[in-house]
Amino acid sequence: MHKIESRIITPKNGLRGEFVVPGDKSISHRAIMFASLAKGESHIRGLLRGEDCLSTLSAFKSLGIEVVETADDELIIQGCGLAGLKEPHDVIDCGNSGTTMRLMSGILSAQPFFSILTGDQYLRKRPMGRVIDPLTSMGAKILGRNNHTKAPLAIDGGGLKPVDYHSPIASAQVKSAVLLAGMHVDGETTVFEPHLSRDHSERMLRYFGADLESFSGGARVKGRVELTGREVVVPGDISSAAFFLVAGLIVPNSEILLQNVGINPTRSGIIDILQLMGGSIELTNQRELSGEPVADLLVKSSDLSGIEIGGELIPRAIDEFPVVSVAAAFAAGVTTIRDAKELRVKETDRIAAMCDCLGSLGVDIVPLEDGMRIVGGKPLCGGEVNSFGDHRIAMSMAIAALNATSELKILDSACTETSFPGFWELLNQVSKG
Ligand code: S3P
């Protein structure tokens, strides 16, 4: 659990620099999980050491997985195969991490032992019915608070059968939980989703040797096919790069090169959105790392205009809407974000949080049931805002403050450790050019 701190950000004149952002959070979780479930040794480089991924790592240690961290920042995991996990001695604490809790629910539902998953005050409020329902339809026995919809979750694992599941939401966590459960049982498990959510699980499971097929509208996995340990190189997190992309665009006289950023098309909606707003972002040095596309991103200050955002762009940029709303506050005209009801059940209600934070700096922003409407282009004043314990709200407001008329104090700022260790130091470094 991070400390409660506050930070003061002063306006800046031009941002400069070339740097790499920390490893991708989604890919790091999956690298730890799939390496643990594989047979043999895996070597992982570039892993994100944020609190969320450390929760996943300690969860697997408590399930009997041996992990060695080398001096040159490589993680070596001795996988135990699909049937090798051991019953944990204690409750597993997922901290703030929805990905840990939901994907672990899928894995643990299939294990022939008892386990309990809990999390911090924010995670215990988030909806877990979305994974409990499909897993229960596979035969899982999961109990939870609030009529079996909230953590702590008690899982009496084993005895599953395959399923064809039509998910009502585009959620990579739901899709992954069901596929991971399906990997442990005889037969084929299929998940259909209304829009394609991030496909890191599908890519990496195939990379580890799973018999998994992606098709338009979903993915199908064949059960009881063992994974084999591999070498994984984790690319930089586009969701972390997003803060510096917006910073580079809204602070005049800026030019920033972000190296080695993952640009998986199911995640790169932020680049499309910012380019549609008129942002100058150039992709160079495109290549592939362990089955994931990566590139260097060059961003330059730009005059932005408001746009309408909805439909398939939403899941492709789902974690970036706090910082998109900051870009919109600096864009001429109106930006409307729709079809994004999911923002209400992230680490916090991100629609309410951004309306509160940007509204208090004088931005004309109104919440919609499934998004927000922002009239941009007026100067933002400084003052004081609360992150509500949400890492992406804290970082988005730090970016807004770079081009405000006076300094901004951000309360509860240490939550950035969840996904972006070193964020404040990096912000300081680019500010000095
Ligand atoms: C994640 C999926 C997304 C995202 C979250 C990480 C993942 O949630 O918001 O931060 O790693 O699978 P959904 O399950 O709603 O797609």
Short mmCIF file of C-alpha atoms and ligand atoms in Angstrom, two decimals:
data_model
loop_
_atom_site.label_atom_id
_atom_site.label_comp_id
_atom_site.label_asym_id
_atom_site.label_seq_id
_atom_site.Cartn_x
_atom_site.Cartn_y
_atom_site.Cartn_z
CA MET A 1 0.00 0.00 0.00
CA HIS A 2 1.48 3.33 -1.03
CA LYS A 3 2.01 6.30 1.29
CA ILE A 4 -0.21 9.37 1.25
CA GLU A 5 1.86 12.28 -0.08
CA SER A 6 1.26 15.45 -2.00
CA ARG A 7 3.15 17.10 -4.88
CA ILE A 8 3.27 20.64 -6.20
CA ILE A 9 3.63 21.10 -9.95
CA THR A 10 4.57 24.45 -11.45
CA PRO A 11 3.84 25.54 -15.04
CA LYS A 12 6.63 24.86 -17.58
CA ASN A 13 7.82 26.54 -20.76
CA GLY A 14 8.98 23.72 -22.96
CA LEU A 15 9.61 20.01 -22.42
CA ARG A 16 12.58 18.21 -23.99
CA GLY A 17 14.17 14.81 -23.77
CA GLU A 18 14.55 11.22 -24.98
CA PHE A 19 13.63 8.41 -22.61
CA VAL A 20 11.97 5.04 -22.10
CA VAL A 21 8.84 4.61 -20.00
CA PRO A 22 8.51 1.62 -17.61
CA GLY A 23 7.33 -1.77 -18.85
CA ASP A 24 3.74 -2.41 -19.91
CA LYS A 25 1.55 -3.25 -16.91
CA SER A 26 -0.84 -5.60 -18.71
CA ILE A 27 1.99 -7.49 -20.41
CA SER A 28 4.02 -7.68 -17.16
CA HIS A 29 1.10 -9.28 -15.27
CA ARG A 30 0.67 -11.83 -18.01
CA ALA A 31 4.38 -12.60 -18.28
CA ILE A 32 4.47 -13.49 -14.56
CA MET A 33 1.26 -15.53 -14.75
CA PHE A 34 1.97 -17.49 -17.92
CA ALA A 35 5.61 -18.14 -16.98
CA SER A 36 4.34 -19.56 -13.66
CA LEU A 37 1.83 -21.81 -15.42
CA ALA A 38 4.36 -22.96 -18.04
CA LYS A 39 6.64 -25.98 -17.75
CA GLY A 40 10.29 -25.00 -17.35
CA GLU A 41 12.17 -21.77 -16.95
CA SER A 42 11.18 -18.33 -18.27
CA HIS A 43 13.35 -15.22 -18.39
CA ILE A 44 11.54 -11.88 -18.28
CA ARG A 45 13.19 -8.56 -19.08
CA GLY A 46 11.73 -5.06 -18.87
CA LEU A 47 9.10 -6.11 -16.31
CA LEU A 48 7.19 -3.27 -14.66
CA ARG A 49 8.08 -3.10 -10.95
CA GLY A 50 4.92 -1.17 -10.10
CA GLU A 51 2.82 -2.15 -7.11
CA ASP A 52 0.16 -3.88 -9.25
CA CYS A 53 2.62 -6.28 -10.86
CA LEU A 54 4.37 -6.88 -7.54
CA SER A 55 0.97 -8.03 -6.22
CA THR A 56 0.82 -10.61 -9.03
CA LEU A 57 4.39 -11.70 -8.33
CA SER A 58 3.78 -12.25 -4.61
CA ALA A 59 0.51 -14.07 -5.41
CA PHE A 60 2.42 -16.64 -7.46
CA LYS A 61 5.16 -16.93 -4.84
CA SER A 62 2.43 -17.79 -2.33
CA LEU A 63 1.21 -20.47 -4.76
CA GLY A 64 4.65 -22.12 -4.62
CA ILE A 65 6.38 -20.52 -7.63
CA GLU A 66 10.14 -19.94 -7.39
CA VAL A 67 11.35 -16.58 -8.64
CA VAL A 68 14.91 -15.28 -8.90
CA GLU A 69 15.67 -11.64 -9.59
CA THR A 70 19.10 -11.20 -11.20
CA ALA A 71 21.40 -8.22 -10.73
CA ASP A 72 20.84 -7.10 -14.33
CA ASP A 73 17.09 -6.77 -13.75
CA GLU A 74 15.99 -10.06 -15.23
CA LEU A 75 13.31 -12.14 -13.55
CA ILE A 76 13.73 -15.91 -13.77
CA ILE A 77 10.57 -17.91 -13.07
CA GLN A 78 10.48 -21.69 -12.64
CA GLY A 79 7.07 -22.61 -13.99
CA CYS A 80 5.17 -25.55 -12.53
CA GLY A 81 2.87 -26.53 -15.41
CA LEU A 82 -0.93 -26.24 -15.50
CA ALA A 83 -1.42 -28.59 -12.55
CA GLY A 84 1.52 -27.61 -10.35
CA LEU A 85 0.32 -24.69 -8.22
CA LYS A 86 0.05 -25.31 -4.44
CA GLU A 87 -2.70 -24.25 -2.06
CA PRO A 88 -1.67 -20.92 -0.48
CA HIS A 89 -1.24 -20.76 3.33
CA ASP A 90 -2.90 -17.36 3.58
CA VAL A 91 -5.24 -14.90 1.87
CA ILE A 92 -3.83 -13.52 -1.42
CA ASP A 93 -3.70 -9.71 -1.42
CA CYS A 94 -4.16 -8.23 -4.91
CA GLY A 95 -3.62 -4.67 -3.62
CA ASN A 96 -5.12 -2.14 -6.06
CA SER A 97 -4.91 -4.47 -9.06
CA GLY A 98 -8.08 -5.47 -10.89
CA THR A 99 -6.03 -7.45 -13.41
CA THR A 100 -4.48 -9.54 -10.63
CA MET A 101 -7.83 -10.30 -9.01
CA ARG A 102 -9.81 -11.04 -12.16
CA LEU A 103 -7.19 -13.12 -13.98
CA MET A 104 -6.28 -14.99 -10.77
CA SER A 105 -10.00 -15.80 -10.30
CA GLY A 106 -9.89 -17.67 -13.61
CA ILE A 107 -6.69 -19.52 -12.76
CA LEU A 108 -7.66 -20.37 -9.16
CA SER A 109 -11.17 -21.53 -10.09
CA ALA A 110 -9.50 -24.35 -11.98
CA GLN A 111 -7.11 -25.44 -9.17
CA PRO A 112 -8.05 -28.36 -6.89
CA PHE A 113 -7.66 -26.28 -3.71
CA PHE A 114 -9.12 -23.43 -1.66
CA SER A 115 -8.00 -19.82 -1.98
CA ILE A 116 -9.13 -16.33 -0.98
CA LEU A 117 -8.48 -13.13 -2.94
CA THR A 118 -8.73 -9.70 -1.37
CA GLY A 119 -7.51 -6.19 -2.21
CA ASP A 120 -7.31 -2.62 -1.00
CA GLN A 121 -10.31 -0.39 -0.18
CA TYR A 122 -10.69 0.61 -3.87
CA LEU A 123 -10.46 -2.91 -5.33
CA ARG A 124 -12.96 -4.27 -2.79
CA LYS A 125 -15.54 -1.85 -4.23
CA ARG A 126 -15.04 -2.89 -7.88
CA PRO A 127 -17.41 -5.28 -9.70
CA MET A 128 -16.28 -8.90 -9.68
CA GLY A 129 -19.61 -10.40 -10.85
CA ARG A 130 -18.31 -9.93 -14.39
CA VAL A 131 -15.80 -12.76 -13.85
CA ILE A 132 -17.75 -14.73 -11.22
CA ASP A 133 -20.75 -15.17 -13.57
CA PRO A 134 -18.94 -16.81 -16.51
CA LEU A 135 -16.67 -18.82 -14.19
CA THR A 136 -19.71 -20.05 -12.26
CA SER A 137 -21.27 -21.14 -15.57
CA MET A 138 -18.14 -23.29 -16.01
CA GLY A 139 -18.84 -24.90 -12.63
CA ALA A 140 -16.65 -22.69 -10.41
CA LYS A 141 -17.58 -22.26 -6.74
CA ILE A 142 -16.86 -18.63 -5.82
CA LEU A 143 -18.32 -16.77 -2.84
CA GLY A 144 -17.97 -13.04 -2.28
CA ARG A 145 -19.42 -10.06 -0.46
CA ASN A 146 -22.46 -8.19 -1.70
CA ASN A 147 -24.30 -11.27 -2.98
CA HIS A 148 -21.15 -12.71 -4.57
CA THR A 149 -20.19 -9.65 -6.61
CA LYS A 150 -17.37 -8.05 -4.55
CA ALA A 151 -14.08 -9.12 -2.95
CA PRO A 152 -12.91 -10.75 -0.76
CA LEU A 153 -13.60 -13.78 -2.94
CA ALA A 154 -13.41 -17.33 -1.58
CA ILE A 155 -12.71 -19.90 -4.29
CA ASP A 156 -13.25 -23.63 -3.87
CA GLY A 157 -11.44 -24.62 -7.05
CA GLY A 158 -11.72 -27.51 -9.49
CA GLY A 159 -14.39 -29.47 -11.38
CA LEU A 160 -14.77 -27.05 -14.31
CA LYS A 161 -16.17 -27.70 -17.75
CA PRO A 162 -15.59 -25.64 -20.93
CA VAL A 163 -17.96 -22.88 -21.99
CA ASP A 164 -18.97 -20.62 -24.88
CA TYR A 165 -19.28 -17.24 -23.21
CA HIS A 166 -20.80 -14.13 -24.81
CA SER A 167 -19.45 -11.23 -22.74
CA PRO A 168 -21.76 -8.20 -22.58
CA ILE A 169 -18.71 -5.89 -22.19
CA ALA A 170 -15.42 -5.52 -24.06
CA SER A 171 -13.15 -6.46 -21.17
CA ALA A 172 -9.71 -8.03 -21.48
CA GLN A 173 -9.84 -9.05 -17.83
CA VAL A 174 -13.10 -10.97 -18.31
CA LYS A 175 -11.91 -12.53 -21.58
CA SER A 176 -8.59 -13.55 -20.02
CA ALA A 177 -10.16 -14.99 -16.84
CA VAL A 178 -12.43 -17.28 -18.87
CA LEU A 179 -9.68 -18.33 -21.30
CA LEU A 180 -7.30 -19.07 -18.40
CA ALA A 181 -9.92 -21.23 -16.69
CA GLY A 182 -10.63 -22.93 -20.03
CA MET A 183 -6.95 -23.79 -20.47
CA HIS A 184 -7.21 -26.12 -17.48
CA VAL A 185 -10.16 -28.25 -18.64
CA ASP A 186 -10.81 -30.81 -21.40
CA GLY A 187 -12.43 -29.35 -24.51
CA GLU A 188 -12.59 -25.90 -26.08
CA THR A 189 -13.58 -22.66 -24.35
CA THR A 190 -14.69 -19.69 -26.46
CA VAL A 191 -15.20 -16.06 -25.44
CA PHE A 192 -17.11 -13.62 -27.67
CA GLU A 193 -16.92 -9.87 -27.00
CA PRO A 194 -18.83 -6.87 -28.45
CA HIS A 195 -15.62 -5.00 -29.43
CA LEU A 196 -12.06 -6.32 -29.40
CA SER A 197 -10.45 -5.60 -26.02
CA ARG A 198 -6.65 -5.71 -25.57
CA ASP A 199 -5.32 -9.04 -26.89
CA HIS A 200 -2.11 -9.45 -24.87
CA SER A 201 -3.34 -12.71 -23.32
CA GLU A 202 -4.04 -14.25 -26.71
CA ARG A 203 -0.69 -13.16 -28.13
CA MET A 204 1.37 -14.24 -25.14
CA LEU A 205 -0.44 -17.53 -24.54
CA ARG A 206 0.24 -18.46 -28.17
CA TYR A 207 3.87 -17.36 -27.69
CA PHE A 208 4.08 -19.79 -24.74
CA GLY A 209 2.64 -22.59 -26.92
CA ALA A 210 -1.10 -22.56 -26.11
CA ASP A 211 -3.52 -23.86 -28.74
CA LEU A 212 -5.40 -20.56 -29.00
CA GLU A 213 -7.17 -19.05 -31.96
CA SER A 214 -8.30 -15.41 -32.27
CA PHE A 215 -11.15 -14.65 -34.66
CA SER A 216 -13.25 -11.61 -35.43
CA GLY A 217 -15.43 -11.23 -32.33
CA GLY A 218 -13.52 -13.39 -29.88
CA ALA A 219 -10.99 -16.10 -29.04
CA ARG A 220 -11.01 -19.85 -28.46
CA VAL A 221 -8.58 -21.98 -26.42
CA LYS A 222 -8.11 -25.74 -26.31
CA GLY A 223 -7.80 -27.05 -22.76
CA ARG A 224 -4.99 -29.03 -21.13
CA VAL A 225 -2.30 -27.98 -23.60
CA GLU A 226 0.86 -27.32 -21.55
CA LEU A 227 2.75 -24.03 -21.96
CA THR A 228 6.54 -24.01 -22.27
CA GLY A 229 8.86 -21.53 -20.51
CA ARG A 230 10.13 -18.74 -22.78
CA GLU A 231 12.09 -15.51 -22.88
CA VAL A 232 9.84 -12.44 -22.71
CA VAL A 233 10.89 -8.85 -23.32
CA VAL A 234 8.24 -6.43 -22.07
CA PRO A 235 7.83 -3.22 -24.13
CA GLY A 236 7.26 0.24 -22.61
CA ASP A 237 3.69 0.94 -21.52
CA ILE A 238 1.71 3.10 -23.98
CA SER A 239 -0.62 3.98 -21.08
CA SER A 240 2.37 5.52 -19.26
CA ALA A 241 3.73 7.10 -22.46
CA ALA A 242 0.29 8.71 -22.91
CA PHE A 243 0.99 11.23 -20.12
CA PHE A 244 4.13 12.45 -21.87
CA LEU A 245 2.43 12.45 -25.27
CA VAL A 246 -0.20 14.84 -23.95
CA ALA A 247 2.44 16.85 -22.06
CA GLY A 248 4.49 17.27 -25.25
CA LEU A 249 1.41 18.41 -27.18
CA ILE A 250 -0.02 20.94 -24.71
CA VAL A 251 3.17 22.61 -23.44
CA PRO A 252 4.40 25.07 -26.10
CA ASN A 253 7.93 24.65 -27.44
CA SER A 254 8.17 20.92 -26.55
CA GLU A 255 9.72 17.96 -28.33
CA ILE A 256 9.97 14.56 -26.62
CA LEU A 257 11.10 11.18 -27.95
CA LEU A 258 9.62 8.17 -26.14
CA GLN A 259 11.55 5.03 -27.02
CA ASN A 260 10.44 1.40 -27.13
CA VAL A 261 6.70 1.91 -26.59
CA GLY A 262 4.22 -0.94 -27.23
CA ILE A 263 1.85 0.00 -30.08
CA ASN A 264 -0.42 -3.06 -30.14
CA PRO A 265 -3.47 -1.90 -32.18
CA THR A 266 -5.81 -2.88 -29.31
CA ARG A 267 -3.96 -0.33 -27.12
CA SER A 268 -2.93 2.43 -29.53
CA GLY A 269 -6.26 4.30 -29.55
CA ILE A 270 -4.57 7.18 -27.71
CA ILE A 271 -2.28 7.84 -30.72
CA ASP A 272 -5.30 7.87 -33.07
CA ILE A 273 -7.26 10.17 -30.74
CA LEU A 274 -4.43 12.67 -30.30
CA GLN A 275 -3.65 12.67 -34.03
CA LEU A 276 -7.35 13.23 -34.82
CA MET A 277 -7.20 16.23 -32.46
CA GLY A 278 -4.34 17.59 -34.59
CA GLY A 279 -1.42 16.37 -32.47
CA SER A 280 1.99 15.82 -34.07
CA ILE A 281 3.06 12.27 -33.13
CA GLU A 282 5.48 10.40 -35.39
CA LEU A 283 6.13 6.64 -35.15
CA THR A 284 9.62 5.47 -36.03
CA ASN A 285 11.78 2.36 -35.60
CA GLN A 286 8.79 -0.01 -35.69
CA ARG A 287 9.65 -3.60 -34.74
CA GLU A 288 8.36 -6.61 -32.78
CA LEU A 289 9.28 -7.81 -29.25
CA SER A 290 8.04 -11.22 -28.00
CA GLY A 291 4.97 -11.07 -30.27
CA GLU A 292 4.09 -7.41 -29.54
CA PRO A 293 4.64 -4.44 -31.93
CA VAL A 294 6.75 -1.55 -30.59
CA ALA A 295 7.96 1.83 -31.89
CA ASP A 296 9.60 5.09 -30.85
CA LEU A 297 7.18 8.02 -30.60
CA LEU A 298 8.22 11.59 -31.36
CA VAL A 299 5.79 14.22 -30.06
CA LYS A 300 5.87 17.98 -30.73
CA SER A 301 3.72 20.82 -29.35
CA SER A 302 0.57 21.22 -31.44
CA ASP A 303 -2.63 23.22 -31.65
CA LEU A 304 -5.38 20.76 -30.74
CA SER A 305 -9.07 20.78 -31.70
CA GLY A 306 -11.99 19.05 -30.00
CA ILE A 307 -13.39 15.82 -31.49
CA GLU A 308 -16.10 13.20 -30.87
CA ILE A 309 -14.87 9.90 -29.44
CA GLY A 310 -16.89 6.68 -29.10
CA GLY A 311 -17.42 3.12 -30.42
CA GLU A 312 -14.44 0.83 -31.03
CA LEU A 313 -11.98 3.59 -30.06
CA ILE A 314 -13.13 3.31 -26.44
CA PRO A 315 -11.67 -0.13 -25.51
CA ARG A 316 -8.53 0.76 -27.52
CA ALA A 317 -7.84 3.72 -25.20
CA ILE A 318 -9.81 2.76 -22.09
CA ASP A 319 -7.11 3.68 -19.55
CA GLU A 320 -6.24 6.96 -21.27
CA PHE A 321 -9.46 8.96 -20.86
CA PRO A 322 -8.29 10.90 -17.81
CA VAL A 323 -5.37 12.28 -19.84
CA VAL A 324 -7.51 12.60 -23.00
CA SER A 325 -9.78 14.90 -20.98
CA VAL A 326 -6.71 17.01 -20.16
CA ALA A 327 -5.83 17.23 -23.88
CA ALA A 328 -9.47 18.21 -24.53
CA ALA A 329 -9.25 21.01 -21.93
CA PHE A 330 -6.43 22.54 -24.02
CA ALA A 331 -8.11 21.88 -27.40
CA ALA A 332 -10.16 24.51 -29.22
CA GLY A 333 -13.86 23.62 -29.28
CA VAL A 334 -15.86 20.73 -27.88
CA THR A 335 -14.68 17.17 -27.18
CA THR A 336 -17.33 14.55 -26.46
CA ILE A 337 -16.49 11.10 -25.06
CA ARG A 338 -19.37 8.55 -25.26
CA ASP A 339 -19.79 4.74 -24.90
CA ALA A 340 -17.31 4.85 -22.00
CA LYS A 341 -19.47 3.79 -19.04
CA GLU A 342 -16.65 1.45 -17.99
CA LEU A 343 -14.78 4.54 -16.75
CA ARG A 344 -17.22 4.58 -13.82
CA VAL A 345 -15.81 1.28 -12.45
CA LYS A 346 -12.06 1.75 -12.87
CA GLU A 347 -9.70 2.36 -9.90
CA THR A 348 -12.15 5.16 -9.13
CA ASP A 349 -15.14 6.64 -11.03
CA ARG A 350 -12.91 8.39 -13.57
CA ILE A 351 -15.76 10.43 -15.09
CA ALA A 352 -16.65 11.95 -11.70
CA ALA A 353 -12.98 12.34 -10.71
CA MET A 354 -11.89 14.20 -13.87
CA CYS A 355 -15.00 16.42 -13.82
CA ASP A 356 -14.20 17.30 -10.21
CA CYS A 357 -10.47 17.92 -10.80
CA LEU A 358 -10.62 19.78 -14.14
CA GLY A 359 -13.80 21.61 -13.10
CA SER A 360 -12.01 23.01 -10.06
CA LEU A 361 -9.32 24.48 -12.39
CA GLY A 362 -12.03 26.35 -14.32
CA VAL A 363 -12.53 23.88 -17.19
CA ASP A 364 -16.02 23.71 -18.71
CA ILE A 365 -16.54 19.95 -18.28
CA VAL A 366 -19.78 18.05 -17.68
CA PRO A 367 -20.26 14.39 -16.85
CA LEU A 368 -22.41 12.24 -19.12
CA GLU A 369 -23.76 8.89 -18.03
CA ASP A 370 -21.25 7.16 -20.36
CA GLY A 371 -18.55 9.78 -20.79
CA MET A 372 -17.98 13.53 -20.62
CA ARG A 373 -18.26 16.74 -22.63
CA ILE A 374 -15.43 19.24 -22.45
CA VAL A 375 -15.32 22.74 -23.92
CA GLY A 376 -11.61 23.46 -24.25
CA GLY A 377 -9.34 26.35 -25.01
CA LYS A 378 -9.66 28.54 -21.90
CA PRO A 379 -6.63 28.93 -19.57
CA LEU A 380 -6.54 26.53 -16.60
CA CYS A 381 -5.86 27.99 -13.16
CA GLY A 382 -3.85 26.26 -10.41
CA GLY A 383 -5.03 25.34 -6.93
CA GLU A 384 -5.43 21.96 -5.23
CA VAL A 385 -6.93 18.66 -6.41
CA ASN A 386 -7.31 15.15 -5.00
CA SER A 387 -6.23 12.05 -6.92
CA PHE A 388 -8.87 9.97 -5.12
CA GLY A 389 -6.09 7.38 -4.73
CA ASP A 390 -6.13 6.72 -8.51
CA HIS A 391 -2.71 6.68 -10.19
CA ARG A 392 -4.00 7.84 -13.57
CA ILE A 393 -5.94 10.76 -12.08
CA ALA A 394 -2.81 11.93 -10.19
CA MET A 395 -0.63 11.75 -13.33
CA SER A 396 -3.25 13.37 -15.60
CA MET A 397 -3.55 16.33 -13.24
CA ALA A 398 0.24 16.66 -13.06
CA ILE A 399 0.23 16.99 -16.87
CA ALA A 400 -2.59 19.57 -16.81
CA ALA A 401 -0.59 21.59 -14.26
CA LEU A 402 2.35 21.94 -16.69
CA ASN A 403 0.36 24.49 -18.69
CA ALA A 404 -1.82 26.05 -15.97
CA THR A 405 -1.57 29.72 -15.01
CA SER A 406 -0.23 28.97 -11.51
CA GLU A 407 0.99 26.03 -9.42
CA LEU A 408 -1.18 23.00 -8.63
CA LYS A 409 -1.02 20.87 -5.49
CA ILE A 410 -1.96 17.22 -6.03
CA LEU A 411 -3.11 15.44 -2.88
CA ASP A 412 -2.60 11.66 -2.42
CA SER A 413 0.07 11.61 -5.12
CA ALA A 414 2.09 8.50 -4.19
CA CYS A 415 -0.49 6.25 -5.88
CA THR A 416 1.52 6.75 -9.10
CA GLU A 417 3.62 3.80 -7.79
CA THR A 418 0.75 1.54 -8.88
CA SER A 419 1.76 1.72 -12.54
CA PHE A 420 4.57 4.25 -13.00
CA PRO A 421 7.44 4.13 -10.52
CA GLY A 422 9.69 7.13 -11.19
CA PHE A 423 6.93 9.26 -12.75
CA TRP A 424 7.71 12.41 -10.74
CA GLU A 425 11.44 12.13 -11.40
CA LEU A 426 10.85 11.72 -15.15
CA LEU A 427 8.50 14.70 -15.17
CA ASN A 428 11.20 16.74 -13.50
CA GLN A 429 13.79 15.53 -16.01
CA VAL A 430 11.77 16.48 -19.14
CA SER A 431 10.88 19.81 -17.57
CA LYS A 432 14.58 20.67 -17.35
CA GLY A 433 15.11 19.56 -20.96
C1 S3P B 1 -6.49 -4.59 -18.33
C2 S3P B 1 -7.67 -4.44 -19.00
C3 S3P B 1 -8.47 -3.22 -18.99
C4 S3P B 1 -7.72 -2.04 -18.36
C5 S3P B 1 -6.92 -2.42 -17.18
C6 S3P B 1 -5.93 -3.51 -17.50
C7 S3P B 1 -5.75 -5.85 -18.46
O1 S3P B 1 -9.65 -3.45 -18.29
O2 S3P B 1 -8.61 -1.00 -18.05
O3 S3P B 1 -6.23 -1.30 -16.66
O4 S3P B 1 -4.55 -5.89 -18.15
O5 S3P B 1 -6.35 -6.83 -18.90
P1 S3P B 1 -10.84 -4.28 -18.93
O6 S3P B 1 -10.87 -5.63 -18.38
O7 S3P B 1 -12.06 -3.52 -18.56
O8 S3P B 1 -10.60 -4.36 -20.42
#
